[in-house]
Amino acid sequence: MSPFTRPAGRRGRLSEHARLLECVQGILERSDRAVPWEPDTVGLPDARSDSALARINDVAFYANARDEVAALAGVCVDLLRLHGPAENDEDHCRNCHLDWPCPTFGEISRLLR
């Protein structure tokens, strides 16, 4: 099950915005704590192809995945912090001031499902 579509935790019913923000913040924190991948420390997964070029691509993917996941999670966190219900007017977005949920949050939510 995708972490973005998990049911709410035991801490009570979180809003969709709070749940998505918590999820991507968790991904960001886990990627920050993760040990950088190196072929000699973690090993190489089984090859799906005998092609040397495909193998080089695999190594490059795994070597960069931690940083790329952290960057993408950081973008999601920033967008969710920008587009959330306003503190003094929960019927509007704090950034674009459109009715809440705003189209930007709706699209973020749709893409993370």
CSV table of N, CA, C and O in Angstrom, one decimal:
chain,number,residue,atom,x,y,z
A,1,MET,N,0.9,-1.2,0.0
A,1,MET,CA,0.0,0.0,0.0
A,1,MET,C,0.9,1.2,0.0
A,1,MET,O,1.9,1.3,0.8
A,2,SER,N,0.6,2.2,-0.8
A,2,SER,CA,1.3,3.4,-0.9
A,2,SER,C,1.3,4.2,0.4
A,2,SER,O,0.2,4.2,1.1
A,3,PRO,N,2.4,4.8,0.9
A,3,PRO,CA,2.3,5.6,2.1
A,3,PRO,C,1.3,6.7,2.0
A,3,PRO,O,0.8,7.2,3.1
A,4,PHE,N,1.0,7.2,0.8
A,4,PHE,CA,0.1,8.3,0.7
A,4,PHE,C,-1.4,7.9,0.8
A,4,PHE,O,-2.2,8.8,1.0
A,5,THR,N,-1.7,6.6,0.7
A,5,THR,CA,-3.1,6.2,0.7
A,5,THR,C,-3.4,5.4,2.0
A,5,THR,O,-4.4,4.8,2.1
A,6,ARG,N,-2.4,5.3,2.9
A,6,ARG,CA,-2.6,4.6,4.2
A,6,ARG,C,-3.8,5.3,4.9
A,6,ARG,O,-3.9,6.5,4.9
A,7,PRO,N,-4.5,4.5,5.7
A,7,PRO,CA,-5.5,5.1,6.6
A,7,PRO,C,-4.9,6.0,7.6
A,7,PRO,O,-3.7,5.8,8.0
A,8,ALA,N,-5.6,6.9,8.2
A,8,ALA,CA,-5.1,7.7,9.3
A,8,ALA,C,-4.6,6.9,10.5
A,8,ALA,O,-5.1,5.8,10.7
A,9,GLY,N,-3.6,7.4,11.2
A,9,GLY,CA,-3.0,6.7,12.3
A,9,GLY,C,-3.9,6.7,13.5
A,9,GLY,O,-5.0,7.2,13.5
A,10,ARG,N,-3.4,6.2,14.6
A,10,ARG,CA,-4.2,6.1,15.9
A,10,ARG,C,-4.3,7.4,16.6
A,10,ARG,O,-5.1,7.5,17.5
A,11,ARG,N,-3.6,8.4,16.2
A,11,ARG,CA,-3.6,9.7,16.9
A,11,ARG,C,-4.9,10.5,16.6
A,11,ARG,O,-5.0,11.6,16.9
A,12,GLY,N,-5.8,9.9,15.9
A,12,GLY,CA,-7.1,10.6,15.6
A,12,GLY,C,-7.1,10.9,14.1
A,12,GLY,O,-6.2,10.6,13.4
A,13,ARG,N,-8.2,11.4,13.7
A,13,ARG,CA,-8.4,11.7,12.3
A,13,ARG,C,-7.7,13.0,11.9
A,13,ARG,O,-8.0,14.1,12.4
A,14,LEU,N,-6.7,12.8,11.1
A,14,LEU,CA,-5.9,14.0,10.6
A,14,LEU,C,-6.7,14.5,9.4
A,14,LEU,O,-7.3,13.7,8.6
A,15,SER,N,-6.6,15.8,9.1
A,15,SER,CA,-7.1,16.3,7.9
A,15,SER,C,-6.3,15.7,6.7
A,15,SER,O,-5.1,15.3,6.9
A,16,GLU,N,-6.8,15.7,5.5
A,16,GLU,CA,-6.0,15.2,4.4
A,16,GLU,C,-4.7,16.0,4.2
A,16,GLU,O,-3.7,15.5,3.9
A,17,HIS,N,-4.8,17.3,4.5
A,17,HIS,CA,-3.6,18.2,4.4
A,17,HIS,C,-2.6,17.7,5.4
A,17,HIS,O,-1.4,17.5,5.1
A,18,ALA,N,-3.0,17.6,6.7
A,18,ALA,CA,-2.0,17.2,7.7
A,18,ALA,C,-1.5,15.8,7.5
A,18,ALA,O,-0.3,15.6,7.7
A,19,ARG,N,-2.3,14.9,7.0
A,19,ARG,CA,-1.8,13.5,6.7
A,19,ARG,C,-0.8,13.5,5.6
A,19,ARG,O,0.3,12.9,5.8
A,20,LEU,N,-1.0,14.2,4.5
A,20,LEU,CA,0.0,14.3,3.4
A,20,LEU,C,1.3,14.9,3.9
A,20,LEU,O,2.4,14.5,3.6
A,21,LEU,N,1.1,16.0,4.6
A,21,LEU,CA,2.3,16.7,5.1
A,21,LEU,C,3.1,15.8,6.0
A,21,LEU,O,4.3,15.7,5.9
A,22,GLU,N,2.5,15.1,6.9
A,22,GLU,CA,3.1,14.2,7.9
A,22,GLU,C,3.9,13.1,7.1
A,22,GLU,O,5.0,12.7,7.4
A,23,CYS,N,3.2,12.6,6.1
A,23,CYS,CA,3.8,11.5,5.3
A,23,CYS,C,5.0,12.0,4.5
A,23,CYS,O,6.1,11.3,4.6
A,24,VAL,N,5.0,13.1,3.8
A,24,VAL,CA,6.2,13.5,3.1
A,24,VAL,C,7.3,14.0,4.0
A,24,VAL,O,8.5,13.9,3.7
A,25,GLN,N,6.9,14.6,5.2
A,25,GLN,CA,8.0,14.9,6.2
A,25,GLN,C,8.7,13.7,6.7
A,25,GLN,O,9.9,13.7,6.9
A,26,GLY,N,7.9,12.6,6.9
A,26,GLY,CA,8.5,11.3,7.3
A,26,GLY,C,9.4,10.8,6.2
A,26,GLY,O,10.5,10.3,6.6
A,27,ILE,N,9.1,10.9,5.0
A,27,ILE,CA,9.9,10.4,3.9
A,27,ILE,C,11.2,11.2,3.9
A,27,ILE,O,12.3,10.7,3.8
A,28,LEU,N,11.1,12.5,4.0
A,28,LEU,CA,12.2,13.4,4.1
A,28,LEU,C,13.2,13.1,5.2
A,28,LEU,O,14.4,13.0,5.1
A,29,GLU,N,12.6,12.9,6.4
A,29,GLU,CA,13.4,12.5,7.6
A,29,GLU,C,14.1,11.2,7.4
A,29,GLU,O,15.3,11.1,7.8
A,30,ARG,N,13.4,10.2,6.9
A,30,ARG,CA,14.0,8.9,6.7
A,30,ARG,C,15.1,9.0,5.6
A,30,ARG,O,16.2,8.3,5.8
A,31,SER,N,14.9,9.7,4.6
A,31,SER,CA,16.0,9.8,3.6
A,31,SER,C,17.2,10.6,4.1
A,31,SER,O,18.3,10.3,3.8
A,32,ASP,N,17.0,11.6,5.0
A,32,ASP,CA,18.1,12.3,5.6
A,32,ASP,C,18.9,11.4,6.5
A,32,ASP,O,20.1,11.5,6.6
A,33,ARG,N,18.2,10.4,7.2
A,33,ARG,CA,18.9,9.5,8.1
A,33,ARG,C,19.6,8.3,7.4
A,33,ARG,O,20.4,7.7,8.0
A,34,ALA,N,19.1,8.1,6.2
A,34,ALA,CA,19.6,6.9,5.5
A,34,ALA,C,21.1,7.0,5.1
A,34,ALA,O,21.6,8.1,4.9
A,35,VAL,N,21.8,5.9,5.2
A,35,VAL,CA,23.2,5.9,4.8
A,35,VAL,C,23.3,5.9,3.3
A,35,VAL,O,22.6,5.3,2.6
A,36,PRO,N,24.2,6.8,2.8
A,36,PRO,CA,24.3,6.9,1.3
A,36,PRO,C,24.7,5.5,0.8
A,36,PRO,O,25.5,4.7,1.4
A,37,TRP,N,24.1,5.1,-0.3
A,37,TRP,CA,24.3,3.8,-1.0
A,37,TRP,C,25.7,3.8,-1.7
A,37,TRP,O,26.0,4.8,-2.4
A,38,GLU,N,26.4,2.8,-1.5
A,38,GLU,CA,27.6,2.6,-2.2
A,38,GLU,C,27.7,1.1,-2.6
A,38,GLU,O,27.5,0.3,-1.7
A,39,PRO,N,28.1,0.8,-3.8
A,39,PRO,CA,28.2,-0.6,-4.2
A,39,PRO,C,29.0,-1.5,-3.3
A,39,PRO,O,28.6,-2.7,-3.1
A,40,ASP,N,30.1,-1.0,-2.8
A,40,ASP,CA,30.9,-1.9,-1.9
A,40,ASP,C,30.4,-2.0,-0.5
A,40,ASP,O,30.9,-2.9,0.2
A,41,THR,N,29.5,-1.2,0.0
A,41,THR,CA,29.0,-1.3,1.3
A,41,THR,C,27.6,-1.9,1.4
A,41,THR,O,27.3,-2.6,2.3
A,42,VAL,N,26.8,-1.7,0.4
A,42,VAL,CA,25.5,-2.3,0.4
A,42,VAL,C,25.3,-3.4,-0.6
A,42,VAL,O,24.5,-4.3,-0.4
A,43,GLY,N,26.1,-3.4,-1.6
A,43,GLY,CA,26.1,-4.5,-2.7
A,43,GLY,C,25.2,-4.0,-3.8
A,43,GLY,O,24.5,-3.0,-3.8
A,44,LEU,N,25.2,-4.8,-4.8
A,44,LEU,CA,24.4,-4.5,-6.0
A,44,LEU,C,23.2,-5.5,-6.1
A,44,LEU,O,23.4,-6.7,-5.9
A,45,PRO,N,22.0,-5.0,-6.4
A,45,PRO,CA,20.9,-5.9,-6.6
A,45,PRO,C,21.2,-6.7,-7.8
A,45,PRO,O,22.0,-6.4,-8.7
A,46,ASP,N,20.4,-7.8,-7.9
A,46,ASP,CA,20.6,-8.7,-9.1
A,46,ASP,C,20.3,-8.0,-10.4
A,46,ASP,O,19.4,-7.1,-10.4
A,47,ALA,N,21.1,-8.3,-11.4
A,47,ALA,CA,21.0,-7.6,-12.6
A,47,ALA,C,19.7,-8.1,-13.4
A,47,ALA,O,19.4,-9.3,-13.3
A,48,ARG,N,19.0,-7.2,-14.0
A,48,ARG,CA,17.8,-7.6,-14.8
A,48,ARG,C,18.2,-7.7,-16.2
A,48,ARG,O,17.4,-8.1,-17.0
A,49,SER,N,19.4,-7.3,-16.5
A,49,SER,CA,19.9,-7.3,-17.9
A,49,SER,C,21.4,-7.6,-17.9
A,49,SER,O,22.1,-7.3,-17.0
A,50,ASP,N,21.8,-8.2,-19.0
A,50,ASP,CA,23.3,-8.5,-19.2
A,50,ASP,C,24.0,-7.3,-19.8
A,50,ASP,O,25.2,-7.3,-19.9
A,51,SER,N,23.3,-6.3,-20.1
A,51,SER,CA,23.8,-5.1,-20.8
A,51,SER,C,24.7,-4.3,-19.8
A,51,SER,O,24.2,-3.9,-18.7
A,52,ALA,N,25.9,-4.0,-20.1
A,52,ALA,CA,26.8,-3.2,-19.2
A,52,ALA,C,26.2,-1.8,-19.1
A,52,ALA,O,26.2,-1.2,-18.0
A,53,LEU,N,25.6,-1.2,-20.1
A,53,LEU,CA,25.0,0.1,-20.0
A,53,LEU,C,23.8,0.1,-19.0
A,53,LEU,O,23.7,1.0,-18.2
A,54,ALA,N,23.0,-0.9,-19.1
A,54,ALA,CA,21.9,-1.0,-18.2
A,54,ALA,C,22.4,-1.1,-16.7
A,54,ALA,O,21.8,-0.5,-15.8
A,55,ARG,N,23.5,-1.9,-16.6
A,55,ARG,CA,24.1,-2.0,-15.2
A,55,ARG,C,24.6,-0.7,-14.7
A,55,ARG,O,24.5,-0.4,-13.5
A,56,ILE,N,25.3,0.1,-15.6
A,56,ILE,CA,25.8,1.4,-15.2
A,56,ILE,C,24.6,2.3,-14.8
A,56,ILE,O,24.7,3.0,-13.8
A,57,ASN,N,23.5,2.2,-15.5
A,57,ASN,CA,22.3,3.0,-15.2
A,57,ASN,C,21.7,2.6,-13.9
A,57,ASN,O,21.3,3.4,-13.1
A,58,ASP,N,21.7,1.3,-13.6
A,58,ASP,CA,21.3,0.8,-12.3
A,58,ASP,C,22.1,1.4,-11.1
A,58,ASP,O,21.6,1.9,-10.1
A,59,VAL,N,23.4,1.3,-11.3
A,59,VAL,CA,24.3,1.8,-10.3
A,59,VAL,C,24.1,3.3,-10.1
A,59,VAL,O,24.0,3.8,-8.9
A,60,ALA,N,24.0,4.1,-11.1
A,60,ALA,CA,23.7,5.5,-11.0
A,60,ALA,C,22.4,5.8,-10.3
A,60,ALA,O,22.3,6.7,-9.5
A,61,PHE,N,21.4,5.0,-10.7
A,61,PHE,CA,20.1,5.2,-10.0
A,61,PHE,C,20.2,5.0,-8.5
A,61,PHE,O,19.8,5.9,-7.7
A,62,TYR,N,20.8,3.9,-8.1
A,62,TYR,CA,20.8,3.6,-6.7
A,62,TYR,C,21.7,4.6,-5.9
A,62,TYR,O,21.4,5.0,-4.8
A,63,ALA,N,22.8,5.1,-6.6
A,63,ALA,CA,23.7,6.0,-6.0
A,63,ALA,C,23.1,7.4,-5.7
A,63,ALA,O,23.4,8.0,-4.8
A,64,ASN,N,22.1,7.8,-6.6
A,64,ASN,CA,21.5,9.1,-6.5
A,64,ASN,C,20.1,9.1,-5.9
A,64,ASN,O,19.6,10.1,-5.6
A,65,ALA,N,19.6,7.9,-5.7
A,65,ALA,CA,18.2,7.8,-5.2
A,65,ALA,C,17.9,8.5,-3.9
A,65,ALA,O,16.9,9.2,-3.7
A,66,ARG,N,18.8,8.4,-2.9
A,66,ARG,CA,18.6,9.0,-1.6
A,66,ARG,C,18.5,10.5,-1.7
A,66,ARG,O,17.6,11.1,-1.2
A,67,ASP,N,19.4,11.1,-2.5
A,67,ASP,CA,19.3,12.6,-2.6
A,67,ASP,C,18.1,13.0,-3.5
A,67,ASP,O,17.5,14.0,-3.2
A,68,GLU,N,17.8,12.2,-4.5
A,68,GLU,CA,16.6,12.6,-5.3
A,68,GLU,C,15.3,12.4,-4.6
A,68,GLU,O,14.4,13.3,-4.7
A,69,VAL,N,15.2,11.4,-3.8
A,69,VAL,CA,14.0,11.2,-2.9
A,69,VAL,C,13.9,12.4,-1.9
A,69,VAL,O,12.8,12.9,-1.7
A,70,ALA,N,15.0,12.7,-1.3
A,70,ALA,CA,15.0,13.8,-0.4
A,70,ALA,C,14.6,15.1,-1.0
A,70,ALA,O,13.8,15.9,-0.5
A,71,ALA,N,15.1,15.4,-2.2
A,71,ALA,CA,14.7,16.6,-3.0
A,71,ALA,C,13.2,16.6,-3.3
A,71,ALA,O,12.6,17.7,-3.1
A,72,LEU,N,12.7,15.5,-3.8
A,72,LEU,CA,11.3,15.5,-4.2
A,72,LEU,C,10.4,15.6,-2.9
A,72,LEU,O,9.4,16.3,-3.0
A,73,ALA,N,10.8,15.0,-1.8
A,73,ALA,CA,10.0,15.1,-0.6
A,73,ALA,C,10.1,16.5,-0.1
A,73,ALA,O,9.1,17.1,0.4
A,74,GLY,N,11.2,17.2,-0.2
A,74,GLY,CA,11.3,18.6,0.2
A,74,GLY,C,10.4,19.5,-0.6
A,74,GLY,O,9.8,20.4,0.0
A,75,VAL,N,10.3,19.3,-1.9
A,75,VAL,CA,9.4,20.1,-2.7
A,75,VAL,C,8.0,19.9,-2.3
A,75,VAL,O,7.2,20.8,-2.1
A,76,CYS,N,7.6,18.6,-2.0
A,76,CYS,CA,6.2,18.3,-1.5
A,76,CYS,C,6.0,19.0,-0.2
A,76,CYS,O,4.9,19.6,0.0
A,77,VAL,N,6.9,19.0,0.7
A,77,VAL,CA,6.7,19.6,2.0
A,77,VAL,C,6.5,21.1,1.8
A,77,VAL,O,5.6,21.7,2.4
A,78,ASP,N,7.4,21.7,1.0
A,78,ASP,CA,7.3,23.2,0.7
A,78,ASP,C,5.9,23.5,0.1
A,78,ASP,O,5.3,24.5,0.5
A,79,LEU,N,5.5,22.8,-0.8
A,79,LEU,CA,4.2,23.0,-1.5
A,79,LEU,C,3.0,22.9,-0.5
A,79,LEU,O,2.1,23.7,-0.5
A,80,LEU,N,3.1,21.8,0.3
A,80,LEU,CA,2.0,21.6,1.3
A,80,LEU,C,2.0,22.7,2.4
A,80,LEU,O,1.0,23.1,2.9
A,81,ARG,N,3.2,23.2,2.7
A,81,ARG,CA,3.2,24.3,3.7
A,81,ARG,C,2.7,25.6,3.1
A,81,ARG,O,2.1,26.4,3.8
A,82,LEU,N,2.9,25.8,1.8
A,82,LEU,CA,2.3,27.0,1.2
A,82,LEU,C,0.8,26.9,1.0
A,82,LEU,O,0.1,27.8,1.2
A,83,HIS,N,0.4,25.7,0.6
A,83,HIS,CA,-1.1,25.5,0.3
A,83,HIS,C,-1.7,24.6,1.3
A,83,HIS,O,-1.8,23.4,1.2
A,84,GLY,N,-2.2,25.3,2.4
A,84,GLY,CA,-2.9,24.7,3.4
A,84,GLY,C,-4.0,25.6,3.9
A,84,GLY,O,-4.1,26.8,3.5
A,85,PRO,N,-4.9,25.2,4.7
A,85,PRO,CA,-6.0,26.1,5.2
A,85,PRO,C,-5.4,27.2,6.0
A,85,PRO,O,-4.4,27.0,6.8
A,86,ALA,N,-5.9,28.4,5.8
A,86,ALA,CA,-5.4,29.6,6.5
A,86,ALA,C,-5.7,29.4,8.0
A,86,ALA,O,-6.7,28.9,8.4
A,87,GLU,N,-4.8,29.9,8.8
A,87,GLU,CA,-4.9,29.8,10.3
A,87,GLU,C,-6.2,30.5,10.8
A,87,GLU,O,-6.9,30.1,11.7
A,88,ASN,N,-6.4,31.7,10.2
A,88,ASN,CA,-7.5,32.5,10.7
A,88,ASN,C,-8.8,32.4,9.9
A,88,ASN,O,-9.8,33.0,10.2
A,89,ASP,N,-8.7,31.6,8.8
A,89,ASP,CA,-9.9,31.4,7.9
A,89,ASP,C,-9.7,30.1,7.2
A,89,ASP,O,-9.2,30.0,6.1
A,90,GLU,N,-10.1,29.0,7.9
A,90,GLU,CA,-9.9,27.7,7.3
A,90,GLU,C,-10.7,27.4,6.1
A,90,GLU,O,-10.6,26.3,5.5
A,91,ASP,N,-11.5,28.3,5.6
A,91,ASP,CA,-12.3,28.1,4.4
A,91,ASP,C,-11.5,28.6,3.2
A,91,ASP,O,-11.9,28.5,2.0
A,92,HIS,N,-10.3,29.1,3.4
A,92,HIS,CA,-9.4,29.6,2.3
A,92,HIS,C,-8.0,29.1,2.4
A,92,HIS,O,-7.5,28.9,3.5
A,93,CYS,N,-7.3,29.0,1.3
A,93,CYS,CA,-5.9,28.6,1.3
A,93,CYS,C,-5.0,29.8,1.8
A,93,CYS,O,-5.2,30.9,1.5
A,94,ARG,N,-4.0,29.5,2.6
A,94,ARG,CA,-3.2,30.5,3.2
A,94,ARG,C,-2.3,31.2,2.2
A,94,ARG,O,-1.8,32.3,2.4
A,95,ASN,N,-2.1,30.6,1.0
A,95,ASN,CA,-1.2,31.1,0.0
A,95,ASN,C,-1.9,31.8,-1.1
A,95,ASN,O,-1.7,33.0,-1.4
A,96,CYS,N,-2.8,31.0,-1.8
A,96,CYS,CA,-3.5,31.6,-3.0
A,96,CYS,C,-4.8,32.2,-2.6
A,96,CYS,O,-5.4,32.8,-3.5
A,97,HIS,N,-5.3,32.1,-1.4
A,97,HIS,CA,-6.5,32.7,-0.9
A,97,HIS,C,-7.8,32.2,-1.6
A,97,HIS,O,-8.8,32.8,-1.5
A,98,LEU,N,-7.7,31.1,-2.4
A,98,LEU,CA,-8.8,30.5,-3.0
A,98,LEU,C,-9.6,29.7,-2.0
A,98,LEU,O,-9.1,29.4,-0.9
A,99,ASP,N,-10.8,29.3,-2.3
A,99,ASP,CA,-11.6,28.4,-1.4
A,99,ASP,C,-10.8,27.2,-1.1
A,99,ASP,O,-10.1,26.6,-2.0
A,100,TRP,N,-10.8,26.7,0.2
A,100,TRP,CA,-10.1,25.5,0.6
A,100,TRP,C,-11.0,24.3,0.4
A,100,TRP,O,-12.2,24.4,0.8
A,101,PRO,N,-10.5,23.2,-0.1
A,101,PRO,CA,-9.2,23.0,-0.6
A,101,PRO,C,-9.0,23.7,-1.9
A,101,PRO,O,-9.8,23.6,-2.8
A,102,CYS,N,-7.8,24.3,-2.1
A,102,CYS,CA,-7.5,25.0,-3.3
A,102,CYS,C,-7.1,24.0,-4.4
A,102,CYS,O,-6.8,22.9,-4.1
A,103,PRO,N,-7.1,24.5,-5.7
A,103,PRO,CA,-6.8,23.6,-6.8
A,103,PRO,C,-5.4,23.0,-6.7
A,103,PRO,O,-5.1,21.9,-7.0
A,104,THR,N,-4.4,23.8,-6.1
A,104,THR,CA,-3.1,23.3,-6.0
A,104,THR,C,-3.0,22.1,-5.0
A,104,THR,O,-2.4,21.1,-5.3
A,105,PHE,N,-3.6,22.3,-3.9
A,105,PHE,CA,-3.7,21.2,-2.9
A,105,PHE,C,-4.4,20.0,-3.5
A,105,PHE,O,-4.0,18.8,-3.4
A,106,GLY,N,-5.5,20.2,-4.2
A,106,GLY,CA,-6.2,19.1,-4.9
A,106,GLY,C,-5.3,18.3,-5.8
A,106,GLY,O,-5.4,17.1,-5.9
A,107,GLU,N,-4.5,19.0,-6.6
A,107,GLU,CA,-3.6,18.4,-7.5
A,107,GLU,C,-2.5,17.6,-6.8
A,107,GLU,O,-2.2,16.5,-7.2
A,108,ILE,N,-1.9,18.2,-5.8
A,108,ILE,CA,-0.9,17.5,-5.0
A,108,ILE,C,-1.5,16.2,-4.4
A,108,ILE,O,-0.9,15.2,-4.5
A,109,SER,N,-2.7,16.3,-3.8
A,109,SER,CA,-3.3,15.2,-3.2
A,109,SER,C,-3.6,14.1,-4.3
A,109,SER,O,-3.3,12.9,-4.1
A,110,ARG,N,-4.0,14.5,-5.5
A,110,ARG,CA,-4.3,13.6,-6.5
A,110,ARG,C,-3.0,12.9,-7.0
A,110,ARG,O,-3.0,11.7,-7.2
A,111,LEU,N,-1.9,13.6,-7.1
A,111,LEU,CA,-0.7,13.1,-7.6
A,111,LEU,C,0.0,12.1,-6.6
A,111,LEU,O,0.7,11.2,-7.0
A,112,LEU,N,-0.3,12.3,-5.3
A,112,LEU,CA,0.3,11.5,-4.3
A,112,LEU,C,-0.5,10.2,-4.0
A,112,LEU,O,-0.1,9.5,-3.1
A,113,ARG,N,-1.5,10.0,-4.7
A,113,ARG,CA,-2.4,8.8,-4.4
A,113,ARG,C,-1.8,7.6,-5.1
A,113,ARG,O,-1.3,7.6,-6.1
